[in-house]
Amino acid sequence: MVNGPPSYAATSTTTPIVNRPQLNGHRTASSDAVTRTKILLLGLRRAGKTSIQQVLFNNLPPKQTFYLETTMRTVKHAFDTVIPLEIWDCPGNITVETLGAPLSHFSTMIFVIDIRDLYNNPISKLVEFIVAAYRENPNMSLEVFVHKAEKLQEDDKIENFRQIHERVSDRLLDISPEYEQIQLNFHLTSVYDHSLHEAFSKVLHKLVESLPYLEDLLNVFCANSQSPKAFLFDTTSRLYIATDASPVDSATHNLCCDYLQMLNSFGSLYKSATPHSRKPLPFTPPPSASSTSSLSPVPPRSSSSTSPGTPTSSTTRLTPHPSKDLFYPSAATSLHPSTPGTTLTYHLITSQLALLALLPTSVYEGRRGLLEFNVVFFREGVQEICEVEKETRDGR
Amino acid sequence: MGASGSGKTSMRSLIFSNNPASLTARLGATIDVEQNHVRFLGDLILNLWDCGGQDAFMDSYLTTQRSTIFQHVGVMIYVFDVETRGMSKDLEYYRECLEGLQQFSPDAAIFLLVHKMDLAREPKNTTFDKKKKELQEASGEASVTVFGTSIYDESLYKAWSSIVHTLIPNAAVLSKHLTTFAGACSATEVILFERTTFLVIATSSPLSPPGQSGSPVDDIDAHQLDPTRYERTSELIKAFKHSCSRVREEFHSLEMELHNFTAVLDEMTKNTYVLIIVHDPTIETAALKLNIRMARRKFEELQGDSLIS
């Protein structure tokens, strides 16, 4: 969809065909009774709505989005992260009337505009939806993704982005001065880099009610672990759910995204077809183990492979029959060979969430035990929050 | 060697200059011969001759420059575009190059890369097999190795790893020591990578030699690891190195304790990285790191030997 020719005539919405979405009430196609937070994905034909949805939640390589077919009827995608989401991927010709559910059922509306599309059509369509949304559900957060940013050079990109922003605001003011107070959020996005992940993460933050508590936990973790930056990521979509109070530097965010992607790919790469023999091995010293003591002066780390009682979270795995539930994968990569370097750590927190933290390498190597102790506390906190979240949703 | 626009320079920039695949479109045509000295494994210098593929250049290689081009060749890599239209002309040049090579450096290994497989018509396998057969017929007596490659996936790393493998004199010795090392770590597998290119230099062999101290290496066949794992690893690490360089950081080491395995990737010698894969959940990464540190000296020595011979 992305590489389509810039034939703006094709975006006309005057066709009277109405693809009435199949309705089964707003409680949706998903079989479980959980109340899902609904996100509406709108935009003209070929704007990139399905691309966005597929790249984020279905791990589609951005290059493949070219082959996606036009969405003909509203598709509802359920996605479970810290909160259960439901994303409505709508066809380009949908209107407020044909949507099949009142706007008040949605928490967020995302309108996707092709950045090269400066003409009236998408803007009037967007304004139409904004007005309707404001009337029916003033609490709904309204997001505009100015999409396919990769198609333009840096200068044009900013210019078009600004123009689209301006035109939408002008049109709203033309209709009524009271619309000036509508809060609209504009994001410049592209499936080919991390801007889409960052923008969607920000959209998600407004929906997570427990966000302040998660952020508090992250702040405490950072303060106690000397970490300059920590993210709580959703592992499959690579969206960050929460971060600590320090400002998000997009370079660091991108690095974390890439790191997560690499770990996800590695996970299946060396997967063994046979289950491991869980029986404890006889004590086998590493070569010339006698000299190990002189080589590892760092006290909290144990040099022998089988000595129990190392103060790491992986001690849980030393029990004869470790259950899968108790094991949380972790990883670390050091980013600079010299002494003051940084280490990027990864700790799985729940089955969907992972903590990524930047740490000084000296802290990671010298006080790993304490660090992992902090992680365990953080994990307990997050799990508790998730539990409460789930209970309230089930109870509703 | 290869026809104009077949992707020789793209390939080189990807493997040796750490550029992402998306930037290769910006490369211009190579004029005449671009000579590149690539330090591989520190002191082993690969002299890469990237030959411009336009007909005028090709003609001159085969006539006036014949002796310069084909003398002292260790490896000839001939690149074919999988979807080329001028295959017969391509093959004609290829045959002449073969002749030149047999005249001046008869011992050179020959690799044929069927490139741009990402653009090949479906079904890709049949297209490739047909091409491979055609090329093997064209090569006649000479023994050639044919690979299907694409800069957008791991296949390029597979091809280059085996090319490089033929250039390393003591690969078998390295492999034997890696196997010993794998035994000492209770590792399923140990893989040695070159530092800058992240091409696979050697791997531990699956069978643990008899009489070896340390626990036996798990039979690798029992694990049925993904056959493309080496190339995928090269690709993943290379991509991550690239993301690190964008934030002006340098990738240094990696350790993972994931659901299915434990792995440590760390510097072995100053030009190589080692990846240890362990499927035994009781092995700690710290122990593996320590083992790497202990083995470092021996491998430095081995590498020193390899360069003298």
XYZ file of C-alpha atoms in Angstrom:
705
model
C 0.000 0.000 0.000
C 2.839 2.283 0.743
C 4.530 2.474 -2.600
C 1.385 3.185 -4.523
C 1.420 5.828 -7.211
C 0.436 9.272 -5.993
C -2.830 9.244 -7.884
C -4.897 11.520 -5.741
C -7.975 11.015 -7.846
C -8.138 7.493 -6.532
C -8.790 8.780 -3.046
C -12.202 10.119 -3.936
C -14.868 8.964 -1.554
C -17.912 9.828 -3.575
C -18.589 6.190 -4.415
C -21.925 5.261 -2.937
C -20.874 1.714 -2.091
C -21.410 1.152 1.556
C -19.630 -1.748 3.098
C -21.697 -2.179 6.122
C -19.542 -3.871 8.693
C -20.896 -6.996 10.230
C -22.358 -6.062 13.523
C -22.643 -8.089 16.596
C -22.945 -5.281 19.028
C -20.002 -3.292 20.224
C -18.892 -6.234 22.323
C -17.054 -7.408 19.247
C -16.002 -10.609 17.608
C -13.610 -11.677 20.325
C -15.020 -14.549 22.281
C -13.736 -13.533 25.693
C -15.920 -11.287 27.789
C -13.151 -8.858 28.676
C -13.927 -5.229 27.998
C -11.448 -4.123 25.412
C -10.259 -0.582 24.938
C -11.211 0.335 21.404
C -9.065 2.238 18.964
C -10.508 3.470 15.714
C -8.139 3.530 12.742
C -9.419 5.842 10.011
C -8.146 7.453 6.859
C -8.656 7.537 3.146
C -7.975 4.642 0.821
C -4.274 3.829 0.535
C -3.344 6.044 3.463
C -1.607 3.138 5.199
C -4.018 2.072 7.925
C -3.659 -1.662 7.420
C 0.098 -1.280 6.981
C 0.286 0.397 10.374
C -1.789 -2.266 12.032
C 0.136 -5.140 10.417
C 3.600 -3.736 11.066
C 2.864 -3.020 14.707
C 0.850 -6.015 15.763
C 1.552 -8.713 13.224
C 5.298 -8.252 12.804
C 4.969 -7.697 9.097
C 8.263 -6.528 7.557
C 7.725 -2.945 6.332
C 8.743 -3.911 2.797
C 5.888 -6.385 2.606
C 3.231 -3.748 3.282
C 3.318 -3.014 -0.427
C 1.469 -6.265 -1.081
C -1.351 -5.707 1.384
C -4.787 -5.698 -0.141
C -7.301 -2.927 0.241
C -9.461 -3.360 3.303
C -13.075 -3.739 2.164
C -14.837 -3.998 5.484
C -13.998 -3.084 9.035
C -11.652 -5.617 10.585
C -11.399 -5.806 14.354
C -8.031 -6.846 15.680
C -7.765 -7.892 19.287
C -4.415 -7.369 20.924
C -3.434 -8.110 24.493
C -0.802 -6.052 26.157
C -0.916 -4.418 29.581
C -4.526 -3.625 28.699
C -6.610 -5.550 26.181
C -6.971 -3.540 22.998
C -9.215 -3.785 20.033
C -8.187 -2.007 16.877
C -10.801 -1.328 14.231
C -9.166 -1.193 10.839
C -11.752 0.601 8.698
C -12.081 0.805 4.931
C -11.373 4.187 3.377
C -14.945 5.026 2.491
C -16.414 4.619 5.955
C -18.512 7.385 7.482
C -19.790 8.046 10.970
C -23.123 6.491 10.003
C -21.704 3.310 8.493
C -19.232 2.655 11.271
C -21.547 0.229 13.003
C -20.945 1.468 16.516
C -21.461 4.812 18.192
C -18.301 6.880 18.531
C -18.753 6.917 22.277
C -17.535 3.326 22.399
C -14.063 4.272 21.289
C -11.331 5.614 23.486
C -9.103 6.829 20.699
C -9.467 7.787 17.103
C -6.383 7.635 14.885
C -6.709 9.332 11.527
C -4.043 8.442 8.974
C -3.130 10.968 6.270
C -0.653 10.346 3.486
C 1.932 13.122 3.864
C 1.843 13.837 0.120
C -1.913 14.316 0.237
C -2.360 18.026 0.878
C -5.680 18.313 -0.905
C -9.102 18.879 0.489
C -10.364 15.364 0.586
C -8.610 13.819 3.570
C -8.807 17.018 5.543
C -12.556 17.452 5.129
C -13.020 13.794 5.995
C -10.902 14.220 9.094
C -12.742 17.368 10.127
C -16.048 15.587 9.660
C -14.953 12.847 12.050
C -13.485 15.282 14.547
C -16.712 17.237 14.740
C -18.749 14.067 15.155
C -16.405 12.722 17.777
C -16.371 15.969 19.700
C -20.157 16.012 19.766
C -20.636 12.408 20.801
C -17.607 11.732 22.946
C -15.610 14.786 24.003
C -13.276 12.621 26.056
C -12.024 10.669 23.100
C -8.379 11.357 22.304
C -7.886 12.416 18.717
C -4.637 11.519 17.014
C -3.514 12.328 13.491
C -0.739 10.239 11.931
C 0.829 12.123 9.063
C 2.031 8.946 7.452
C 4.555 7.765 4.826
C 7.061 10.352 5.974
C 9.829 8.377 4.259
C 8.492 9.494 0.868
C 9.717 13.055 1.268
C 12.987 14.830 1.906
C 13.581 16.237 5.363
C 12.577 19.854 4.542
C 9.443 18.963 2.586
C 8.476 16.564 5.323
C 8.384 19.284 7.966
C 6.699 21.714 5.605
C 3.916 19.317 4.615
C 3.452 18.254 8.211
C 3.032 21.882 9.248
C 0.647 22.595 6.378
C -1.605 19.671 7.158
C -1.680 20.709 10.789
C -2.535 24.284 9.879
C -5.262 23.385 7.401
C -7.032 21.119 9.836
C -7.009 23.792 12.531
C -8.212 26.457 10.088
C -11.050 24.313 8.867
C -12.172 23.571 12.389
C -12.145 27.245 13.276
C -14.152 28.051 10.143
C -16.928 25.773 11.288
C -17.165 27.057 14.805
C -14.870 28.985 17.139
C -15.687 26.610 19.966
C -13.681 23.881 18.212
C -10.520 25.741 18.995
C -10.328 23.957 22.318
C -10.302 20.486 20.750
C -7.092 18.745 21.638
C -5.566 17.259 18.491
C -2.255 15.401 18.487
C -0.227 15.228 15.298
C 2.501 12.664 14.731
C 4.869 12.263 11.813
C 5.131 8.539 11.121
C 6.625 5.985 8.770
C 6.617 2.196 8.827
C 10.262 2.188 7.725
C 11.690 3.617 10.920
C 10.801 3.824 14.591
C 8.592 6.896 14.378
C 5.482 4.739 14.089
C 6.361 2.812 17.236
C 7.057 5.997 19.131
C 3.826 7.655 18.008
C 1.676 4.649 18.776
C 3.344 4.277 22.165
C 2.278 7.826 22.978
C -1.263 7.015 21.907
C -1.217 3.985 24.131
C 0.001 5.937 27.159
C -3.253 7.873 27.266
C -5.202 4.644 27.493
C -3.325 2.918 30.280
C -5.034 3.985 33.465
C -2.330 2.500 35.631
C 0.374 4.474 33.865
C 1.280 6.752 36.816
C 1.895 3.718 39.027
C 4.045 2.015 36.416
C 5.997 5.223 35.961
C 6.507 5.505 39.700
C 7.879 1.995 39.786
C 10.247 2.779 36.937
C 11.409 5.952 38.673
C 12.158 4.013 41.821
C 13.975 1.365 39.835
C 16.086 3.933 38.001
C 16.971 5.820 41.137
C 18.064 2.693 42.946
C 19.940 1.113 40.088
C 21.748 4.213 38.788
C 19.992 3.738 35.493
C 19.757 6.858 33.320
C 16.836 5.474 31.322
C 14.467 2.527 31.561
C 11.543 1.451 29.414
C 8.763 -1.020 29.960
C 8.215 -2.526 26.537
C 5.568 -4.769 25.096
C 7.739 -7.508 23.622
C 5.746 -8.503 20.555
C 4.651 -5.102 19.276
C 7.771 -3.288 20.543
C 5.652 -0.432 21.860
C 6.725 1.027 25.144
C 4.066 1.043 27.795
C 5.821 3.299 30.254
C 9.153 4.925 30.930
C 10.784 6.815 33.779
C 10.554 10.561 34.247
C 13.671 11.496 32.294
C 12.960 12.735 28.769
C 12.764 10.161 25.977
C 15.645 10.499 23.586
C 14.495 8.961 20.345
C 17.931 7.537 19.549
C 17.846 5.528 22.767
C 14.284 4.490 22.076
C 15.287 3.280 18.614
C 18.186 1.327 20.000
C 15.919 -0.367 22.538
C 13.462 -1.237 19.769
C 16.214 -2.783 17.663
C 17.594 -4.643 20.629
C 14.207 -6.118 21.388
C 13.778 -7.129 17.791
C 17.151 -8.839 17.760
C 16.353 -10.745 20.947
C 12.979 -11.779 19.565
C 14.644 -13.173 16.474
C 17.388 -14.888 18.432
C 14.881 -16.630 20.649
C 13.737 -19.028 18.000
C 17.056 -19.304 16.215
C 18.814 -21.713 18.507
C 15.744 -23.412 19.811
C 16.350 -27.035 20.581
C 13.937 -29.567 19.171
C 14.414 -31.888 22.108
C 13.579 -30.906 25.662
C 16.683 -30.377 27.751
C 17.793 -32.971 30.188
C 16.963 -31.311 33.461
C 19.045 -33.601 35.598
C 21.755 -31.725 37.451
C 25.148 -32.287 35.923
C 28.042 -33.713 37.864
C 30.454 -31.061 38.950
C 32.622 -30.235 35.971
C 35.170 -27.536 36.564
C 35.957 -25.191 33.726
C 39.490 -25.547 32.387
C 42.108 -24.656 35.001
C 39.460 -23.736 37.506
C 42.125 -23.509 40.169
C 43.223 -20.115 38.946
C 39.759 -18.657 38.715
C 39.874 -16.967 42.067
C 42.672 -14.697 40.984
C 40.865 -13.774 37.824
C 37.493 -12.832 39.225
C 37.955 -10.303 41.969
C 34.345 -9.159 41.799
C 32.787 -10.551 44.966
C 29.106 -11.015 44.124
C 29.765 -13.084 41.053
C 30.447 -16.734 41.388
C 33.103 -18.146 39.155
C 32.083 -21.753 39.158
C 29.298 -22.873 36.911
C 27.551 -25.122 39.374
C 27.954 -23.360 42.677
C 24.526 -22.616 44.104
C 23.514 -19.513 45.942
C 24.676 -16.937 43.464
C 22.632 -13.838 44.158
C 21.043 -13.764 40.736
C 17.505 -14.329 39.668
C 18.592 -17.367 37.756
C 19.084 -19.258 40.985
C 15.487 -20.275 40.541
C 16.662 -22.412 37.705
C 19.051 -24.367 39.871
C 16.258 -26.266 41.519
C 16.042 -29.801 40.191
C 12.796 -29.322 38.350
C 12.461 -25.671 37.525
C 9.053 -24.875 36.189
C 8.762 -22.645 33.152
C 6.634 -20.153 35.050
C 9.416 -19.300 37.394
C 11.957 -18.608 34.718
C 12.177 -15.094 33.341
C 14.545 -14.675 30.414
C 17.098 -11.938 30.673
C 19.832 -10.553 28.482
C 22.431 -7.847 28.508
C 24.628 -6.231 25.923
C 27.540 -3.994 26.701
C 27.921 -1.125 24.324
C 31.373 0.168 24.925
C 34.567 -1.731 25.461
C 36.142 0.861 27.747
C 35.401 1.150 31.449
C 32.701 3.822 31.717
C 30.592 2.062 29.071
C 26.896 1.393 29.122
C 25.088 -1.903 29.321
C 21.623 -2.427 27.960
C 19.726 -4.991 29.982
C 16.586 -6.896 29.202
C 14.421 -8.605 31.822
C 11.104 -10.192 31.108
C 8.540 -8.890 33.599
C 5.294 -10.572 32.616
C 4.644 -12.827 29.658
C 4.167 -9.738 27.487
C 6.213 -7.018 29.104
C 9.941 -6.577 29.363
C 12.079 -4.063 31.217
C 14.864 -2.528 29.159
C 17.297 -0.428 31.105
C 20.474 1.445 30.333
C 23.038 0.991 33.055
C 26.646 1.932 33.604
C 28.658 -1.217 32.857
C 30.434 -0.913 36.210
C 27.118 -1.171 38.026
C 25.980 -4.113 35.965
C 29.168 -6.071 36.451
C 29.972 -5.101 39.983
C 26.525 -5.133 41.566
C 24.557 -7.485 39.439
C 23.029 -9.227 42.422
C 21.534 -6.026 43.769
C 20.339 -5.068 40.332
C 18.500 -8.320 39.903
C 17.054 -7.929 43.360
C 15.635 -4.594 42.190
C 14.274 -6.254 39.080
C 12.469 -8.854 41.157
C 10.810 -6.098 43.194
C 9.901 -4.200 40.079
C 8.444 -7.357 38.574
C 6.279 -8.013 41.612
C 4.976 -4.468 41.483
C 4.091 -4.611 37.809
C 2.478 -8.006 38.130
C 0.324 -6.733 40.957
C -0.776 -3.738 38.887
C -1.622 -5.996 35.974
C -3.611 -8.254 38.248
C -5.681 -5.381 39.599
C -6.214 -4.100 36.070
C -7.465 -7.494 34.997
C -9.800 -7.820 37.970
C -11.465 -4.480 37.352
C -11.973 -5.342 33.701
C -13.428 -8.727 34.437
C -15.661 -7.240 37.078
C -17.100 -4.621 34.786
C 33.542 -10.295 -11.627
C 30.161 -10.143 -13.207
C 28.022 -8.214 -15.614
C 27.165 -4.554 -15.190
C 24.588 -3.939 -12.489
C 24.645 -7.479 -11.150
C 25.380 -6.269 -7.631
C 29.090 -6.756 -7.008
C 29.710 -3.440 -5.309
C 26.478 -3.612 -3.298
C 27.609 -6.903 -1.927
C 31.012 -5.582 -1.024
C 29.624 -2.525 0.727
C 27.237 -4.652 2.755
C 29.751 -7.217 3.941
C 32.842 -5.124 4.413
C 31.648 -1.591 5.079
C 28.760 -2.195 7.457
C 26.225 -0.379 5.294
C 22.571 -1.378 5.390
C 20.981 -2.933 2.334
C 18.722 0.058 1.744
C 21.672 2.313 0.959
C 23.033 0.192 -1.874
C 20.759 1.904 -4.380
C 22.947 4.983 -4.083
C 26.079 3.240 -5.306
C 27.293 4.242 -8.736
C 28.809 2.019 -11.377
C 32.313 0.810 -10.741
C 34.790 2.201 -13.242
C 37.591 -0.147 -14.214
C 38.911 -2.042 -11.200
C 38.479 -0.858 -7.650
C 41.081 -2.437 -5.477
C 40.285 -2.845 -1.830
C 42.477 -4.050 0.923
C 40.349 -5.519 3.616
C 41.894 -6.506 6.879
C 40.377 -9.762 7.810
C 41.312 -11.417 11.059
C 43.661 -8.547 11.723
C 46.660 -9.414 9.654
C 45.237 -11.493 6.877
C 44.766 -8.935 4.172
C 42.219 -9.700 1.564
C 42.861 -7.895 -1.645
C 39.437 -7.388 -3.115
C 39.315 -6.554 -6.797
C 35.930 -5.175 -7.601
C 35.885 -5.223 -11.390
C 33.567 -2.897 -13.263
C 31.133 -4.935 -15.276
C 30.514 -2.853 -18.336
C 31.342 -4.550 -21.618
C 34.224 -2.221 -22.460
C 35.943 -3.092 -19.196
C 35.236 -6.765 -19.551
C 36.808 -6.812 -22.984
C 39.936 -5.131 -21.748
C 40.255 -7.532 -18.782
C 40.228 -10.408 -21.184
C 42.724 -8.967 -23.608
C 45.204 -6.270 -22.632
C 44.977 -6.615 -18.858
C 44.620 -10.371 -18.929
C 47.808 -11.203 -17.041
C 47.370 -8.498 -14.390
C 43.808 -9.457 -13.628
C 44.118 -13.197 -13.518
C 47.481 -13.591 -11.837
C 47.684 -14.602 -8.158
C 43.987 -15.070 -7.767
C 42.931 -16.937 -4.641
C 39.229 -16.863 -5.261
C 37.180 -15.748 -8.189
C 33.642 -14.704 -7.399
C 31.478 -14.339 -10.448
C 28.137 -12.673 -9.877
C 25.116 -13.387 -12.043
C 21.897 -11.447 -11.898
C 19.154 -14.030 -11.506
C 16.749 -12.156 -13.765
C 19.241 -11.005 -16.379
C 18.178 -10.806 -19.993
C 21.606 -11.182 -21.546
C 22.427 -14.570 -20.086
C 24.179 -15.879 -23.167
C 26.556 -12.922 -23.251
C 27.086 -13.295 -19.523
C 28.027 -16.911 -19.952
C 30.374 -16.116 -22.795
C 32.310 -13.662 -20.637
C 32.236 -16.117 -17.806
C 33.770 -18.850 -19.947
C 36.512 -16.531 -21.083
C 37.237 -15.536 -17.506
C 37.492 -19.186 -16.606
C 39.995 -19.699 -19.362
C 42.049 -16.758 -18.192
C 41.957 -18.080 -14.673
C 43.057 -21.555 -15.677
C 45.939 -20.035 -17.571
C 47.298 -17.832 -14.797
C 46.020 -19.160 -11.449
C 44.805 -22.720 -11.884
C 44.414 -23.283 -8.137
C 41.910 -20.518 -7.556
C 38.607 -21.514 -6.019
C 35.590 -20.460 -8.019
C 32.342 -19.246 -6.523
C 29.319 -18.370 -8.566
C 26.689 -16.222 -6.911
C 23.255 -16.092 -8.411
C 22.444 -12.697 -6.999
C 19.266 -10.667 -6.423
C 17.321 -13.763 -5.468
C 14.796 -11.451 -3.788
C 13.676 -10.412 -7.267
C 13.535 -13.936 -8.671
C 10.347 -15.260 -10.119
C 8.347 -17.661 -7.971
C 8.948 -20.481 -7.306
C 12.399 -19.299 -6.339
C 13.855 -22.732 -5.764
C 13.095 -23.965 -9.244
C 14.421 -20.783 -10.795
C 17.637 -21.183 -8.824
C 18.053 -24.886 -9.593
C 17.632 -24.249 -13.278
C 20.217 -21.501 -13.149
C 22.591 -23.612 -11.123
C 22.445 -26.435 -13.643
C 23.011 -24.054 -16.490
C 26.070 -22.605 -14.770
C 27.549 -25.945 -13.888
C 27.267 -27.014 -17.496
C 28.927 -23.812 -18.613
C 31.829 -24.353 -16.206
C 32.726 -27.664 -17.803
C 35.651 -29.293 -16.000
C 36.220 -26.636 -13.349
C 34.776 -27.309 -9.941
C 32.521 -24.474 -8.898
C 30.326 -23.677 -5.945
C 27.027 -21.998 -6.688
C 25.030 -19.933 -4.189
C 21.771 -18.083 -4.516
C 22.129 -14.770 -2.704
C 20.297 -11.587 -1.878
C 21.427 -8.542 0.070
C 18.087 -8.458 1.852
C 18.448 -11.717 3.735
C 20.990 -13.998 5.311
C 21.917 -15.909 2.126
C 24.714 -13.483 1.335
C 26.411 -14.221 4.651
C 26.206 -17.921 3.979
C 27.937 -17.541 0.630
C 30.640 -15.224 1.921
C 31.287 -17.327 4.989
C 32.115 -20.299 2.820
C 34.213 -18.138 0.501
C 36.222 -16.861 3.421
C 36.465 -20.331 4.837
C 38.545 -21.468 1.868
C 40.988 -18.626 2.490
C 41.734 -19.451 6.104
C 44.616 -21.889 6.175
C 44.020 -23.559 9.530
C 40.258 -23.655 9.696
C 40.328 -27.328 10.636
C 42.630 -26.677 13.611
C 40.436 -23.828 14.791
C 37.409 -26.030 14.508
C 39.088 -28.760 16.556
C 39.954 -26.328 19.339
C 36.477 -24.890 19.308
C 35.128 -28.369 19.799
C 37.359 -28.837 22.831
C 36.231 -25.471 24.106
C 32.598 -26.415 23.573
C 33.182 -29.517 25.667
C 34.650 -27.426 28.467
C 31.620 -25.150 28.468
C 29.061 -27.981 28.176
C 27.974 -26.079 25.127
C 25.834 -27.376 22.338
C 27.725 -25.340 19.857
C 30.482 -22.744 19.622
C 30.778 -20.446 16.644
C 33.681 -18.147 15.814
C 32.968 -14.950 13.883
C 35.278 -12.449 12.283
C 35.016 -9.108 14.028
C 34.226 -6.529 11.363
C 32.271 -8.615 8.883
C 30.725 -11.079 11.321
C 31.289 -13.852 8.845
C 31.559 -17.334 10.285
C 35.170 -18.479 10.428
C 34.797 -21.807 12.140
C 32.358 -23.753 14.252
C 32.731 -26.553 16.717
C 32.023 -29.928 15.220
C 29.051 -31.729 16.687
C 30.872 -34.856 17.824
C 32.932 -34.557 20.948
C 36.339 -36.218 20.525
C 36.823 -39.273 22.696
C 38.897 -39.055 25.826
C 38.098 -35.395 26.257
C 37.750 -34.113 29.777
C 34.607 -32.227 30.558
C 31.080 -33.300 29.930
C 30.202 -34.597 26.495
C 28.806 -32.186 24.007
C 25.157 -32.800 23.384
C 24.523 -34.327 20.050
C 23.665 -31.430 17.843
C 21.405 -33.501 15.653
C 19.198 -34.227 18.603
C 18.599 -30.493 18.978
C 17.759 -30.018 15.303
C 18.856 -26.443 15.263
C 17.760 -24.185 12.472
C 20.044 -24.815 9.473
C 20.254 -21.117 8.623
C 21.261 -20.103 12.150
C 24.840 -18.973 11.375
C 23.843 -16.653 8.596
C 20.879 -15.339 10.542
C 23.148 -14.613 13.494
C 25.594 -12.735 11.268
C 22.729 -10.748 9.856
C 21.132 -9.964 13.224
C 24.339 -8.900 14.900
C 25.351 -6.841 11.909
C 22.004 -5.064 11.957
C 22.275 -4.421 15.676
C 25.830 -3.149 15.301
C 24.476 -0.724 12.785
C 21.793 0.522 15.170
C 24.435 0.914 17.858
C 26.603 3.000 15.588
C 23.682 5.330 14.943
C 23.687 6.336 18.602
C 27.472 6.526 18.549
C 27.834 3.443 20.674
C 29.866 0.416 19.864
C 28.563 -3.077 20.208
C 30.759 -5.041 22.529
C 29.222 -8.146 23.993
C 25.914 -9.860 24.489
C 24.615 -12.435 26.887
C 21.191 -13.990 26.857
C 19.282 -16.357 29.055
C 16.195 -17.051 27.024
C 13.484 -19.649 27.307
C 15.197 -22.184 25.121
C 18.880 -21.603 25.568
C 21.650 -19.587 27.146
C 24.092 -17.782 24.910
C 27.127 -15.584 25.307
C 28.650 -13.555 22.520
C 31.951 -11.963 23.408
C 35.316 -11.032 22.012
C 37.595 -13.997 21.670
C 40.700 -12.444 20.177
C 41.011 -8.894 19.017
C 39.681 -9.840 15.596
C 37.146 -12.463 16.428
C 33.962 -12.910 18.360
C 32.774 -16.157 19.793
C 29.194 -17.268 20.320
C 28.521 -20.047 22.784
C 25.149 -21.746 22.726
C 24.185 -23.803 25.756
C 20.992 -25.740 26.167
C 21.699 -26.855 29.691
C 19.721 -24.535 31.987
C 22.122 -24.925 34.915
C 25.019 -23.193 33.165
C 25.529 -19.573 34.177
C 26.597 -16.905 31.700
C 29.291 -15.714 34.093
C 30.932 -19.134 33.898
C 30.890 -19.029 30.116
C 32.431 -15.573 30.131
C 35.145 -16.789 32.416
C 35.856 -19.678 30.085
C 36.158 -17.286 27.187
C 38.654 -15.251 29.140
C 40.682 -18.342 29.900
C 40.665 -19.534 26.312
C 41.550 -16.172 24.845
C 45.298 -16.677 25.037
C 45.236 -20.017 23.282
C 43.156 -18.682 20.454
C 45.388 -15.635 20.020
C 48.224 -18.099 19.622
C 46.338 -20.194 17.121
C 45.507 -17.156 15.106
C 49.113 -16.067 15.133
C 50.032 -19.467 13.700
C 47.459 -19.174 10.996
C 49.012 -16.019 9.679
C 52.542 -17.326 9.531
C 51.632 -20.390 7.534
